Amino acid sequence: EVQLVESGGGLVQPGGSLRLSCAASGFTFSAYTMNWVRQAPGKGLEWISYISVSRNTIYYADSVKGRFTISRDNAKNSLYLQMNNLRDEDTARYFCARLKWFGDSPSLDYWGQGALVTVSS
Amino acid sequence: QSVLTQPPSTSGTPGQRVTISCSGSSSNIGSNTVNWYQQFPGTAPKLLIYSNNQRPSGVPDRFSGSKSGTSASLAISGLQSEDEADYYCATWDDSLNAWVFGGGTKLTVL
């Protein structure tokens, strides 16, 4: 069974830092591109970052570029998101999501339950 | 402001058929396949439709998807009370190099 479990969320002051982790199991983690998607309270889904299998392709949403860093450790079946210089508007639940290719059609097919990040003084 | 445009809400009565639209552009829906997600409060999104019109194992055939040009739609037939949830469309955007989502549609079963 595919499982993605996020951890590392919490309360942080504006300007602070936090590192999220996503532990993967039930599939060959090293064979899949991974993503982070967030959802602010009462709002919709917002994609924030993408990392390829070999880490040679990384993308960020403009809203987090220069502040957030995505990484992965294939040996540990883990995905990470280092978040620096946090702002109030970064308050959200952060989901890790697996990217699966159905032929030539990409899909975020499995999602974790999310880690809640609250930025507040 | 979401890159993909969905109606914020829709409703229907049990047994009815409802559709949710998703409008994009040539760089996203016009170039790539569309996914649909169902989300209940406090839970993770669940993949409902991939590749425009394909259902993952376990998704009832009451749910169907279609795409034409730069728009897509999700149809739910034989509406049930347990279908009350938020629905999101999503696809890759070739210009932004980003996944883009619709703003979500809240479905209410009256």
PDB file of C-alpha atoms in Angstrom:
ATOM      1  CA  GLU A   1       0.000   0.000   0.000  1.00  0.00           C
ATOM      2  CA  VAL A   2       1.343   3.412  -0.999  1.00  0.00           C
ATOM      3  CA  GLN A   3       1.836   5.668   2.009  1.00  0.00           C
ATOM      4  CA  LEU A   4       3.124   9.216   2.298  1.00  0.00           C
ATOM      5  CA  VAL A   5       3.490  10.632   5.794  1.00  0.00           C
ATOM      6  CA  GLU A   6       4.436  14.256   6.371  1.00  0.00           C
ATOM      7  CA  SER A   7       6.017  15.556   9.552  1.00  0.00           C
ATOM      8  CA  GLY A   8       7.756  18.643  10.871  1.00  0.00           C
ATOM      9  CA  GLY A   9       4.889  21.099  10.869  1.00  0.00           C
ATOM     10  CA  GLY A  10       4.212  23.511  13.702  1.00  0.00           C
ATOM     11  CA  LEU A  11       3.981  27.098  14.842  1.00  0.00           C
ATOM     12  CA  VAL A  12       6.749  29.462  13.736  1.00  0.00           C
ATOM     13  CA  GLN A  13       7.196  33.211  13.899  1.00  0.00           C
ATOM     14  CA  PRO A  14       7.359  35.342  10.750  1.00  0.00           C
ATOM     15  CA  GLY A  15      10.875  35.253   9.368  1.00  0.00           C
ATOM     16  CA  GLY A  16      11.518  31.863  10.905  1.00  0.00           C
ATOM     17  CA  SER A  17      12.373  28.514   9.349  1.00  0.00           C
ATOM     18  CA  LEU A  18      10.910  25.045   9.328  1.00  0.00           C
ATOM     19  CA  ARG A  19      11.802  21.777   7.610  1.00  0.00           C
ATOM     20  CA  LEU A  20       9.092  19.387   6.490  1.00  0.00           C
ATOM     21  CA  SER A  21       9.692  15.719   5.800  1.00  0.00           C
ATOM     22  CA  CYS A  22       7.652  13.208   3.838  1.00  0.00           C
ATOM     23  CA  ALA A  23       8.307   9.516   4.465  1.00  0.00           C
ATOM     24  CA  ALA A  24       7.338   7.251   1.596  1.00  0.00           C
ATOM     25  CA  SER A  25       6.561   3.553   1.701  1.00  0.00           C
ATOM     26  CA  GLY A  26       4.795   0.906  -0.345  1.00  0.00           C
ATOM     27  CA  PHE A  27       6.422   1.853  -3.643  1.00  0.00           C
ATOM     28  CA  THR A  28       9.857   2.400  -5.191  1.00  0.00           C
ATOM     29  CA  PHE A  29      10.384   5.991  -4.075  1.00  0.00           C
ATOM     30  CA  SER A  30      13.527   6.430  -6.188  1.00  0.00           C
ATOM     31  CA  ALA A  31      11.504   5.886  -9.371  1.00  0.00           C
ATOM     32  CA  TYR A  32       9.016   8.719  -8.870  1.00  0.00           C
ATOM     33  CA  THR A  33       9.074  12.478  -9.236  1.00  0.00           C
ATOM     34  CA  MET A  34       7.657  14.134  -6.106  1.00  0.00           C
ATOM     35  CA  ASN A  35       5.845  17.368  -5.387  1.00  0.00           C
ATOM     36  CA  TRP A  36       4.737  19.621  -2.534  1.00  0.00           C
ATOM     37  CA  VAL A  37       1.281  21.171  -2.628  1.00  0.00           C
ATOM     38  CA  ARG A  38      -0.218  23.404   0.055  1.00  0.00           C
ATOM     39  CA  GLN A  39      -3.663  24.513   1.103  1.00  0.00           C
ATOM     40  CA  ALA A  40      -4.263  27.602   3.202  1.00  0.00           C
ATOM     41  CA  PRO A  41      -7.157  27.410   5.674  1.00  0.00           C
ATOM     42  CA  GLY A  42     -10.447  27.491   3.792  1.00  0.00           C
ATOM     43  CA  LYS A  43      -8.678  27.964   0.456  1.00  0.00           C
ATOM     44  CA  GLY A  44      -7.847  25.899  -2.605  1.00  0.00           C
ATOM     45  CA  LEU A  45      -4.826  23.831  -3.574  1.00  0.00           C
ATOM     46  CA  GLU A  46      -1.578  25.538  -4.543  1.00  0.00           C
ATOM     47  CA  TRP A  47       1.342  23.622  -6.046  1.00  0.00           C
ATOM     48  CA  ILE A  48       4.681  24.843  -4.703  1.00  0.00           C
ATOM     49  CA  SER A  49       7.511  22.555  -5.779  1.00  0.00           C
ATOM     50  CA  TYR A  50       8.631  19.600  -7.934  1.00  0.00           C
ATOM     51  CA  ILE A  51      11.736  17.425  -7.835  1.00  0.00           C
ATOM     52  CA  SER A  52      12.678  14.794 -10.353  1.00  0.00           C
ATOM     53  CA  VAL A  53      13.992  11.328  -9.550  1.00  0.00           C
ATOM     54  CA  SER A  54      17.650  12.236  -9.911  1.00  0.00           C
ATOM     55  CA  ARG A  55      17.182  15.760  -8.510  1.00  0.00           C
ATOM     56  CA  ASN A  56      18.381  17.337 -11.753  1.00  0.00           C
ATOM     57  CA  THR A  57      15.028  19.026 -12.444  1.00  0.00           C
ATOM     58  CA  ILE A  58      13.504  21.209  -9.749  1.00  0.00           C
ATOM     59  CA  TYR A  59      10.710  23.745 -10.075  1.00  0.00           C
ATOM     60  CA  TYR A  60       9.180  26.206  -7.636  1.00  0.00           C
ATOM     61  CA  ALA A  61       6.101  28.384  -7.602  1.00  0.00           C
ATOM     62  CA  ASP A  62       6.930  32.079  -7.735  1.00  0.00           C
ATOM     63  CA  SER A  63       5.354  32.513  -4.298  1.00  0.00           C
ATOM     64  CA  VAL A  64       8.112  30.477  -2.627  1.00  0.00           C
ATOM     65  CA  LYS A  65      11.065  30.818  -5.009  1.00  0.00           C
ATOM     66  CA  GLY A  66      14.209  31.885  -3.181  1.00  0.00           C
ATOM     67  CA  ARG A  67      12.758  30.995   0.224  1.00  0.00           C
ATOM     68  CA  PHE A  68      11.904  27.290  -0.009  1.00  0.00           C
ATOM     69  CA  THR A  69      14.183  24.416  -1.030  1.00  0.00           C
ATOM     70  CA  ILE A  70      12.986  20.979  -2.046  1.00  0.00           C
ATOM     71  CA  SER A  71      15.247  17.953  -1.685  1.00  0.00           C
ATOM     72  CA  ARG A  72      15.076  14.183  -1.481  1.00  0.00           C
ATOM     73  CA  ASP A  73      17.047  11.254  -0.133  1.00  0.00           C
ATOM     74  CA  ASN A  74      16.264   8.185  -2.206  1.00  0.00           C
ATOM     75  CA  ALA A  75      18.207   5.952   0.173  1.00  0.00           C
ATOM     76  CA  LYS A  76      15.922   7.043   3.016  1.00  0.00           C
ATOM     77  CA  ASN A  77      12.720   7.112   0.906  1.00  0.00           C
ATOM     78  CA  SER A  78      12.206  10.672   2.013  1.00  0.00           C
ATOM     79  CA  LEU A  79      11.228  14.038   0.558  1.00  0.00           C
ATOM     80  CA  TYR A  80      11.983  17.334   2.257  1.00  0.00           C
ATOM     81  CA  LEU A  81      10.967  20.978   2.120  1.00  0.00           C
ATOM     82  CA  GLN A  82      13.187  23.542   3.801  1.00  0.00           C
ATOM     83  CA  MET A  83      11.185  26.694   4.387  1.00  0.00           C
ATOM     84  CA  ASN A  84      13.027  29.913   5.265  1.00  0.00           C
ATOM     85  CA  ASN A  85      11.913  33.488   5.816  1.00  0.00           C
ATOM     86  CA  LEU A  86       8.372  32.330   6.471  1.00  0.00           C
ATOM     87  CA  ARG A  87       5.501  34.757   6.050  1.00  0.00           C
ATOM     88  CA  ASP A  88       1.967  34.868   7.413  1.00  0.00           C
ATOM     89  CA  GLU A  89       0.666  33.842   3.994  1.00  0.00           C
ATOM     90  CA  ASP A  90       2.661  30.591   4.156  1.00  0.00           C
ATOM     91  CA  THR A  91       0.238  29.336   6.808  1.00  0.00           C
ATOM     92  CA  ALA A  92      -1.228  26.184   5.270  1.00  0.00           C
ATOM     93  CA  ARG A  93      -1.401  22.437   5.319  1.00  0.00           C
ATOM     94  CA  TYR A  94       1.466  21.083   3.240  1.00  0.00           C
ATOM     95  CA  PHE A  95       0.955  17.869   1.280  1.00  0.00           C
ATOM     96  CA  CYS A  96       3.553  15.736  -0.448  1.00  0.00           C
ATOM     97  CA  ALA A  97       2.261  14.104  -3.618  1.00  0.00           C
ATOM     98  CA  ARG A  98       3.622  11.454  -5.951  1.00  0.00           C
ATOM     99  CA  LEU A  99       3.706  12.096  -9.682  1.00  0.00           C
ATOM    100  CA  LYS A 100       2.759   9.071 -11.755  1.00  0.00           C
ATOM    101  CA  TRP A 101       2.800   8.832 -15.524  1.00  0.00           C
ATOM    102  CA  PHE A 102      -0.159   7.053 -17.072  1.00  0.00           C
ATOM    103  CA  GLY A 103       1.348   6.681 -20.549  1.00  0.00           C
ATOM    104  CA  ASP A 104       2.059  10.282 -21.504  1.00  0.00           C
ATOM    105  CA  SER A 105      -0.404  11.678 -18.941  1.00  0.00           C
ATOM    106  CA  PRO A 106       1.018  12.925 -15.632  1.00  0.00           C
ATOM    107  CA  SER A 107      -1.021  12.778 -12.463  1.00  0.00           C
ATOM    108  CA  LEU A 108      -0.500  13.490  -8.767  1.00  0.00           C
ATOM    109  CA  ASP A 109      -1.930  10.143  -7.809  1.00  0.00           C
ATOM    110  CA  TYR A 110      -1.144   9.700  -4.108  1.00  0.00           C
ATOM    111  CA  TRP A 111      -1.096  12.376  -1.423  1.00  0.00           C
ATOM    112  CA  GLY A 112      -0.085  12.371   2.203  1.00  0.00           C
ATOM    113  CA  GLN A 113      -2.406  13.625   4.928  1.00  0.00           C
ATOM    114  CA  GLY A 114      -0.444  16.838   5.224  1.00  0.00           C
ATOM    115  CA  ALA A 115       1.533  18.777   7.823  1.00  0.00           C
ATOM    116  CA  LEU A 116       0.097  21.973   9.271  1.00  0.00           C
ATOM    117  CA  VAL A 117       2.369  25.011   9.271  1.00  0.00           C
ATOM    118  CA  THR A 118       1.231  28.097  11.136  1.00  0.00           C
ATOM    119  CA  VAL A 119       3.189  31.324  10.787  1.00  0.00           C
ATOM    120  CA  SER A 120       2.229  33.774  13.489  1.00  0.00           C
ATOM    121  CA  SER A 121       3.774  36.033  16.069  1.00  0.00           C
TER     122      SER A 121
ATOM    123  CA  GLN B   1      -6.571  34.012  -8.655  1.00  0.00           C
ATOM    124  CA  SER B   2      -6.262  30.432  -9.904  1.00  0.00           C
ATOM    125  CA  VAL B   3      -4.842  29.656 -13.346  1.00  0.00           C
ATOM    126  CA  LEU B   4      -7.740  27.277 -14.031  1.00  0.00           C
ATOM    127  CA  THR B   5     -11.267  28.601 -13.602  1.00  0.00           C
ATOM    128  CA  GLN B   6     -13.991  26.598 -11.875  1.00  0.00           C
ATOM    129  CA  PRO B   7     -17.362  27.701 -10.530  1.00  0.00           C
ATOM    130  CA  PRO B   8     -17.062  28.166  -6.754  1.00  0.00           C
ATOM    131  CA  SER B   9     -20.166  26.132  -6.023  1.00  0.00           C
ATOM    132  CA  THR B  10     -22.826  23.907  -7.482  1.00  0.00           C
ATOM    133  CA  SER B  11     -25.640  21.801  -6.124  1.00  0.00           C
ATOM    134  CA  GLY B  12     -27.993  19.011  -7.010  1.00  0.00           C
ATOM    135  CA  THR B  13     -30.547  16.645  -5.565  1.00  0.00           C
ATOM    136  CA  PRO B  14     -30.010  12.916  -5.045  1.00  0.00           C
ATOM    137  CA  GLY B  15     -30.144  11.016  -8.323  1.00  0.00           C
ATOM    138  CA  GLN B  16     -29.517  14.106 -10.409  1.00  0.00           C
ATOM    139  CA  ARG B  17     -26.598  14.661 -12.797  1.00  0.00           C
ATOM    140  CA  VAL B  18     -24.283  17.609 -12.207  1.00  0.00           C
ATOM    141  CA  THR B  19     -21.323  18.914 -14.153  1.00  0.00           C
ATOM    142  CA  ILE B  20     -18.374  21.022 -13.052  1.00  0.00           C
ATOM    143  CA  SER B  21     -16.448  23.012 -15.626  1.00  0.00           C
ATOM    144  CA  CYS B  22     -12.750  23.867 -15.698  1.00  0.00           C
ATOM    145  CA  SER B  23     -11.397  26.485 -18.076  1.00  0.00           C
ATOM    146  CA  GLY B  24      -7.747  27.037 -18.906  1.00  0.00           C
ATOM    147  CA  SER B  25      -5.505  28.044 -21.765  1.00  0.00           C
ATOM    148  CA  SER B  26      -3.331  26.672 -24.528  1.00  0.00           C
ATOM    149  CA  SER B  27      -0.330  26.224 -22.210  1.00  0.00           C
ATOM    150  CA  ASN B  28      -2.151  24.043 -19.717  1.00  0.00           C
ATOM    151  CA  ILE B  29      -5.410  22.264 -20.598  1.00  0.00           C
ATOM    152  CA  GLY B  30      -4.793  22.874 -24.281  1.00  0.00           C
ATOM    153  CA  SER B  31      -1.481  21.017 -24.107  1.00  0.00           C
ATOM    154  CA  ASN B  32      -1.867  18.460 -21.344  1.00  0.00           C
ATOM    155  CA  THR B  33      -4.325  16.022 -19.870  1.00  0.00           C
ATOM    156  CA  VAL B  34      -6.596  16.961 -16.989  1.00  0.00           C
ATOM    157  CA  ASN B  35      -6.955  15.423 -13.565  1.00  0.00           C
ATOM    158  CA  TRP B  36      -9.850  15.785 -11.137  1.00  0.00           C
ATOM    159  CA  TYR B  37      -9.649  15.484  -7.366  1.00  0.00           C
ATOM    160  CA  GLN B  38     -12.250  15.026  -4.654  1.00  0.00           C
ATOM    161  CA  GLN B  39     -11.565  16.422  -1.197  1.00  0.00           C
ATOM    162  CA  PHE B  40     -13.554  16.088   1.999  1.00  0.00           C
ATOM    163  CA  PRO B  41     -12.982  18.559   4.858  1.00  0.00           C
ATOM    164  CA  GLY B  42      -9.820  17.829   6.788  1.00  0.00           C
ATOM    165  CA  THR B  43      -8.600  15.135   4.413  1.00  0.00           C
ATOM    166  CA  ALA B  44      -6.143  14.853   1.542  1.00  0.00           C
ATOM    167  CA  PRO B  45      -7.302  15.205  -2.046  1.00  0.00           C
ATOM    168  CA  LYS B  46      -8.150  11.925  -3.749  1.00  0.00           C
ATOM    169  CA  LEU B  47      -7.550  11.315  -7.449  1.00  0.00           C
ATOM    170  CA  LEU B  48     -10.910  10.916  -9.159  1.00  0.00           C
ATOM    171  CA  ILE B  49     -10.102  11.224 -12.871  1.00  0.00           C
ATOM    172  CA  TYR B  50      -6.766  11.166 -14.709  1.00  0.00           C
ATOM    173  CA  SER B  51      -5.863  11.514 -18.361  1.00  0.00           C
ATOM    174  CA  ASN B  52      -9.056  13.548 -18.974  1.00  0.00           C
ATOM    175  CA  ASN B  53     -11.492  10.668 -18.616  1.00  0.00           C
ATOM    176  CA  GLN B  54      -9.898   7.692 -16.881  1.00  0.00           C
ATOM    177  CA  ARG B  55     -10.985   6.464 -13.470  1.00  0.00           C
ATOM    178  CA  PRO B  56      -8.547   4.930 -10.983  1.00  0.00           C
ATOM    179  CA  SER B  57      -9.525   1.575  -9.595  1.00  0.00           C
ATOM    180  CA  GLY B  58     -12.284   1.952  -7.029  1.00  0.00           C
ATOM    181  CA  VAL B  59     -13.817   5.149  -8.368  1.00  0.00           C
ATOM    182  CA  PRO B  60     -17.470   4.570  -9.292  1.00  0.00           C
ATOM    183  CA  ASP B  61     -18.457   4.922 -12.941  1.00  0.00           C
ATOM    184  CA  ARG B  62     -20.907   7.630 -11.860  1.00  0.00           C
ATOM    185  CA  PHE B  63     -17.900   9.933 -12.200  1.00  0.00           C
ATOM    186  CA  SER B  64     -16.757  10.828 -15.702  1.00  0.00           C
ATOM    187  CA  GLY B  65     -14.485  13.409 -17.263  1.00  0.00           C
ATOM    188  CA  SER B  66     -14.126  15.040 -20.638  1.00  0.00           C
ATOM    189  CA  LYS B  67     -11.944  17.629 -22.327  1.00  0.00           C
ATOM    190  CA  SER B  68     -12.350  19.822 -25.364  1.00  0.00           C
ATOM    191  CA  GLY B  69      -9.776  22.386 -26.420  1.00  0.00           C
ATOM    192  CA  THR B  70      -8.855  24.465 -23.390  1.00  0.00           C
ATOM    193  CA  SER B  71     -11.750  23.348 -21.213  1.00  0.00           C
ATOM    194  CA  ALA B  72     -12.617  20.236 -19.266  1.00  0.00           C
ATOM    195  CA  SER B  73     -15.555  19.043 -17.252  1.00  0.00           C
ATOM    196  CA  LEU B  74     -16.400  16.541 -14.553  1.00  0.00           C
ATOM    197  CA  ALA B  75     -19.813  14.916 -14.550  1.00  0.00           C
ATOM    198  CA  ILE B  76     -21.393  13.130 -11.614  1.00  0.00           C
ATOM    199  CA  SER B  77     -24.498  11.119 -12.367  1.00  0.00           C
ATOM    200  CA  GLY B  78     -26.863   9.499  -9.889  1.00  0.00           C
ATOM    201  CA  LEU B  79     -25.819  12.056  -7.289  1.00  0.00           C
ATOM    202  CA  GLN B  80     -25.492  10.701  -3.753  1.00  0.00           C
ATOM    203  CA  SER B  81     -25.234  12.484  -0.423  1.00  0.00           C
ATOM    204  CA  GLU B  82     -21.708  11.160   0.053  1.00  0.00           C
ATOM    205  CA  ASP B  83     -20.610  13.036  -3.071  1.00  0.00           C
ATOM    206  CA  GLU B  84     -20.840  16.300  -1.138  1.00  0.00           C
ATOM    207  CA  ALA B  85     -17.248  17.518  -1.241  1.00  0.00           C
ATOM    208  CA  ASP B  86     -14.861  19.960  -2.913  1.00  0.00           C
ATOM    209  CA  TYR B  87     -13.708  19.132  -6.449  1.00  0.00           C
ATOM    210  CA  TYR B  88     -10.545  20.423  -8.109  1.00  0.00           C
ATOM    211  CA  CYS B  89      -9.243  20.211 -11.657  1.00  0.00           C
ATOM    212  CA  ALA B  90      -5.476  20.164 -12.244  1.00  0.00           C
ATOM    213  CA  THR B  91      -2.977  19.904 -15.049  1.00  0.00           C
ATOM    214  CA  TRP B  92       0.611  20.770 -15.922  1.00  0.00           C
ATOM    215  CA  ASP B  93       1.322  24.188 -17.387  1.00  0.00           C
ATOM    216  CA  ASP B  94       4.106  24.168 -19.986  1.00  0.00           C
ATOM    217  CA  SER B  95       4.727  27.929 -19.784  1.00  0.00           C
ATOM    218  CA  LEU B  96       4.877  28.131 -15.996  1.00  0.00           C
ATOM    219  CA  ASN B  97       6.604  24.749 -15.515  1.00  0.00           C
ATOM    220  CA  ALA B  98       4.122  24.196 -12.725  1.00  0.00           C
ATOM    221  CA  TRP B  99       1.114  22.172 -11.734  1.00  0.00           C
ATOM    222  CA  VAL B 100      -1.916  24.422 -11.854  1.00  0.00           C
ATOM    223  CA  PHE B 101      -5.208  23.917 -10.079  1.00  0.00           C
ATOM    224  CA  GLY B 102      -8.686  25.292 -10.359  1.00  0.00           C
ATOM    225  CA  GLY B 103      -9.998  27.229  -7.398  1.00  0.00           C
ATOM    226  CA  GLY B 104     -12.234  24.338  -6.419  1.00  0.00           C
ATOM    227  CA  THR B 105     -15.975  23.751  -6.629  1.00  0.00           C
ATOM    228  CA  LYS B 106     -18.010  22.995  -3.535  1.00  0.00           C
ATOM    229  CA  LEU B 107     -20.730  20.468  -4.359  1.00  0.00           C
ATOM    230  CA  THR B 108     -23.779  20.503  -2.132  1.00  0.00           C
ATOM    231  CA  VAL B 109     -26.299  17.671  -2.282  1.00  0.00           C
ATOM    232  CA  LEU B 110     -29.652  19.152  -1.348  1.00  0.00           C
TER     233      LEU B 110
END
